[in-house]
Amino acid sequence: MIRKIFRWIWKATLWFIGLSILSVIIFKWVPVPITPLMMTRAIDNKMEGKDMILSHDWEPIENISPNLQKAVIASEDGNFLKHNGFDFKAMQKAFKNNQKGKRLKGGSTISQQTAKNVFLWQGRSYVRKGLEAYFTVLIELIWGKERIMEVYLNSIEMGNGVYGAESAARHWYRKSAVDLTKKEAAGIAAILPNPRKYKATNSSSYINRRKDKIVRMMQHIGKIDY
């Protein structure tokens, strides 16, 4: 009986590894049509009697302004181009802040956020964090930085029911993502901690301060070389 259980666990593990690697390989070239977060938000809205808003238009990275790419690096992951998926210094800093009751930043890299958004569910648990680390390693090895950035900018939540750079640019600024200015890109990046609460336009004083800080940080990034 025990041997059968271990055999089943072993087979299930092999199937999971095989399917997960296959899915990462597929999404190296195929646009991600929908993410677990998009489905969760839509279902939540439906259950609450609200409209099932889901605006998502995939664009290749060539059609997304370098300003937005720099803005999210400046605001979310300053070492994105240098690390291998994990920024241990940022994680340590976040842990210390959390210990002090200062929940300012989670310490997750763009790679980790992308792995979570595309392949996993929301929430906090050791199982999910372990799987997040697993998928982060896979996408770093198989996708590379440019594809990770492309998927990230096409998948993350950038407003209430607004997902991806193109939809966000049209929602907030009535223009295409390729035409975003530094200030506009900083506006979108500034609301990422809570895009359903904050606004990229007609922003609060807090978001305006974040915009100014992000613009200053963008000046030190230079040309992005993936």
XYZ file of C-alpha atoms in Angstrom:
226
model
C 0.000 0.000 0.000
C 2.731 2.451 0.984
C 4.718 1.469 -2.099
C 1.701 2.241 -4.309
C 1.291 5.642 -2.678
C 4.943 6.510 -3.254
C 4.691 5.280 -6.849
C 1.644 7.492 -7.410
C 3.407 10.498 -5.857
C 6.475 9.829 -8.025
C 4.392 9.626 -11.215
C 2.417 12.747 -10.298
C 5.660 14.614 -9.657
C 7.091 13.570 -13.022
C 3.883 14.621 -14.788
C 3.933 17.984 -13.030
C 7.574 18.628 -13.934
C 6.998 17.606 -17.541
C 3.848 19.680 -18.000
C 5.315 22.714 -16.236
C 8.421 22.691 -18.420
C 6.257 22.220 -21.528
C 4.030 25.162 -20.583
C 7.043 27.413 -20.016
C 8.477 26.379 -23.403
C 5.154 27.092 -25.126
C 4.827 30.542 -23.544
C 8.349 31.412 -24.636
C 6.781 32.133 -28.033
C 3.004 32.078 -27.582
C 1.277 35.124 -26.028
C -0.263 34.414 -22.622
C -4.016 34.717 -23.303
C -5.239 34.851 -19.700
C -3.815 34.466 -16.200
C -5.230 32.980 -12.982
C -5.516 36.504 -11.519
C -7.617 37.694 -14.466
C -10.007 34.774 -13.997
C -10.150 35.258 -10.219
C -10.926 38.974 -10.519
C -13.624 38.336 -13.149
C -15.281 35.640 -11.005
C -15.118 37.844 -7.892
C -16.795 40.704 -9.754
C -19.489 38.366 -11.061
C -20.200 37.018 -7.577
C -20.423 40.569 -6.237
C -22.889 41.516 -8.969
C -20.422 43.772 -10.772
C -19.490 43.857 -14.447
C -16.862 41.290 -15.471
C -14.340 43.846 -16.736
C -11.296 42.355 -18.442
C -9.265 44.552 -20.761
C -6.188 42.786 -22.098
C -4.403 43.455 -25.406
C -1.108 41.652 -26.022
C 1.675 43.645 -27.665
C 5.247 42.532 -28.483
C 7.915 44.310 -26.477
C 8.898 46.343 -29.545
C 5.490 48.051 -29.258
C 5.937 48.935 -25.589
C 7.784 52.141 -24.809
C 11.268 51.728 -23.302
C 10.069 54.365 -20.833
C 7.637 51.869 -19.307
C 10.279 49.151 -19.245
C 12.613 51.496 -17.354
C 9.815 52.670 -15.074
C 8.917 49.191 -13.828
C 12.586 48.330 -13.321
C 13.027 51.546 -11.333
C 9.932 50.983 -9.197
C 9.746 47.188 -8.863
C 13.161 45.613 -9.391
C 16.257 47.785 -9.731
C 18.531 44.768 -10.193
C 16.348 43.016 -12.780
C 19.049 42.962 -15.447
C 21.694 41.704 -13.010
C 20.123 38.952 -10.899
C 19.178 35.402 -11.871
C 15.589 35.675 -10.734
C 16.071 36.419 -7.040
C 17.321 39.576 -5.323
C 18.379 38.238 -1.950
C 19.407 41.649 -0.607
C 15.958 43.043 -1.389
C 14.323 39.996 0.183
C 16.408 40.408 3.323
C 15.522 44.097 3.509
C 11.821 43.320 3.054
C 11.998 40.679 5.779
C 13.568 43.158 8.219
C 10.938 45.775 7.384
C 8.167 43.228 7.917
C 9.682 42.274 11.266
C 9.471 45.932 12.275
C 5.888 46.180 11.060
C 6.851 48.187 7.969
C 5.203 46.343 5.107
C 6.641 48.640 2.465
C 7.786 46.236 -0.229
C 7.616 42.497 -0.726
C 11.080 42.009 -2.164
C 9.787 39.945 -5.110
C 11.603 40.477 -8.387
C 9.921 41.043 -11.741
C 10.808 37.436 -12.574
C 9.082 36.149 -9.421
C 6.021 38.325 -10.031
C 5.802 37.049 -13.612
C 6.082 33.418 -12.515
C 3.321 33.958 -9.949
C 1.000 35.891 -12.268
C 1.219 33.491 -15.203
C 1.380 30.071 -13.556
C 0.078 30.325 -9.986
C -2.678 31.557 -7.735
C -2.661 34.587 -5.447
C -2.195 34.318 -1.713
C 0.525 33.616 0.815
C 1.664 30.094 1.573
C 4.908 28.148 1.652
C 3.627 25.846 -1.099
C 2.911 28.733 -3.445
C 6.215 30.440 -2.639
C 8.040 27.181 -3.335
C 6.298 26.771 -6.686
C 6.974 30.438 -7.441
C 10.690 29.846 -6.935
C 10.522 26.751 -9.167
C 8.798 28.605 -12.027
C 11.117 31.587 -11.567
C 14.127 29.346 -12.202
C 12.408 27.850 -15.263
C 11.543 31.166 -16.917
C 14.989 32.598 -16.214
C 16.562 29.556 -17.905
C 14.104 29.144 -20.780
C 12.748 32.625 -21.478
C 15.530 35.046 -20.639
C 15.171 38.633 -19.456
C 13.574 40.186 -22.537
C 10.783 37.601 -22.721
C 10.202 37.857 -18.974
C 9.791 41.624 -19.314
C 7.506 41.176 -22.329
C 5.229 38.730 -20.499
C 5.312 40.828 -17.322
C 4.266 44.012 -19.107
C 1.489 42.175 -20.929
C 0.091 40.319 -17.926
C 0.184 42.403 -14.754
C -2.779 44.273 -13.347
C -2.519 48.001 -14.122
C -5.965 49.162 -13.121
C -9.362 47.765 -12.183
C -9.883 45.083 -14.834
C -6.974 46.488 -16.848
C -4.145 44.097 -17.682
C -0.993 44.767 -19.652
C 0.760 47.838 -20.994
C -1.410 48.454 -24.065
C -4.701 48.342 -22.185
C -3.218 50.473 -19.390
C -1.901 53.112 -21.791
C -5.284 53.374 -23.497
C -7.187 53.324 -20.198
C -5.125 55.980 -18.419
C -3.774 58.139 -21.259
C -5.847 57.351 -24.367
C -2.754 56.393 -26.357
C -0.755 53.342 -27.358
C 1.880 51.853 -25.062
C 4.637 52.608 -27.561
C 3.990 56.356 -27.185
C 4.156 56.634 -23.387
C 6.318 59.473 -22.087
C 8.605 59.138 -19.057
C 6.051 60.809 -16.792
C 3.168 58.691 -18.096
C 5.178 55.488 -17.749
C 6.106 56.489 -14.208
C 2.407 57.057 -13.519
C 1.541 53.478 -14.445
C 4.528 52.056 -12.542
C 3.649 54.140 -9.475
C 0.272 52.432 -8.988
C 1.531 48.836 -9.271
C 1.550 48.183 -5.505
C -2.254 48.439 -5.626
C -3.589 49.262 -9.123
C -7.236 48.908 -8.068
C -6.821 51.492 -5.324
C -4.537 54.086 -6.927
C -4.918 56.117 -10.116
C -2.244 56.901 -12.687
C -4.056 60.129 -13.616
C -5.673 62.627 -11.246
C -3.450 60.941 -8.696
C -3.140 61.418 -4.966
C -0.185 63.322 -3.534
C 1.355 59.988 -2.526
C 1.283 58.653 -6.096
C 2.560 61.964 -7.469
C 5.565 61.714 -5.155
C 6.131 58.150 -6.347
C 5.958 59.313 -9.974
C 8.626 61.968 -9.377
C 10.872 59.478 -7.595
C 10.506 56.899 -10.380
C 11.335 59.485 -13.069
C 14.515 60.404 -11.174
C 15.483 56.743 -10.840
C 14.828 56.109 -14.556
C 17.544 58.592 -15.457
C 20.163 56.293 -13.953
C 19.125 53.163 -15.813
C 20.381 54.131 -19.269
C 19.752 51.999 -22.333
C 18.224 48.627 -21.507
C 20.380 45.782 -22.779
C 18.694 42.406 -22.342
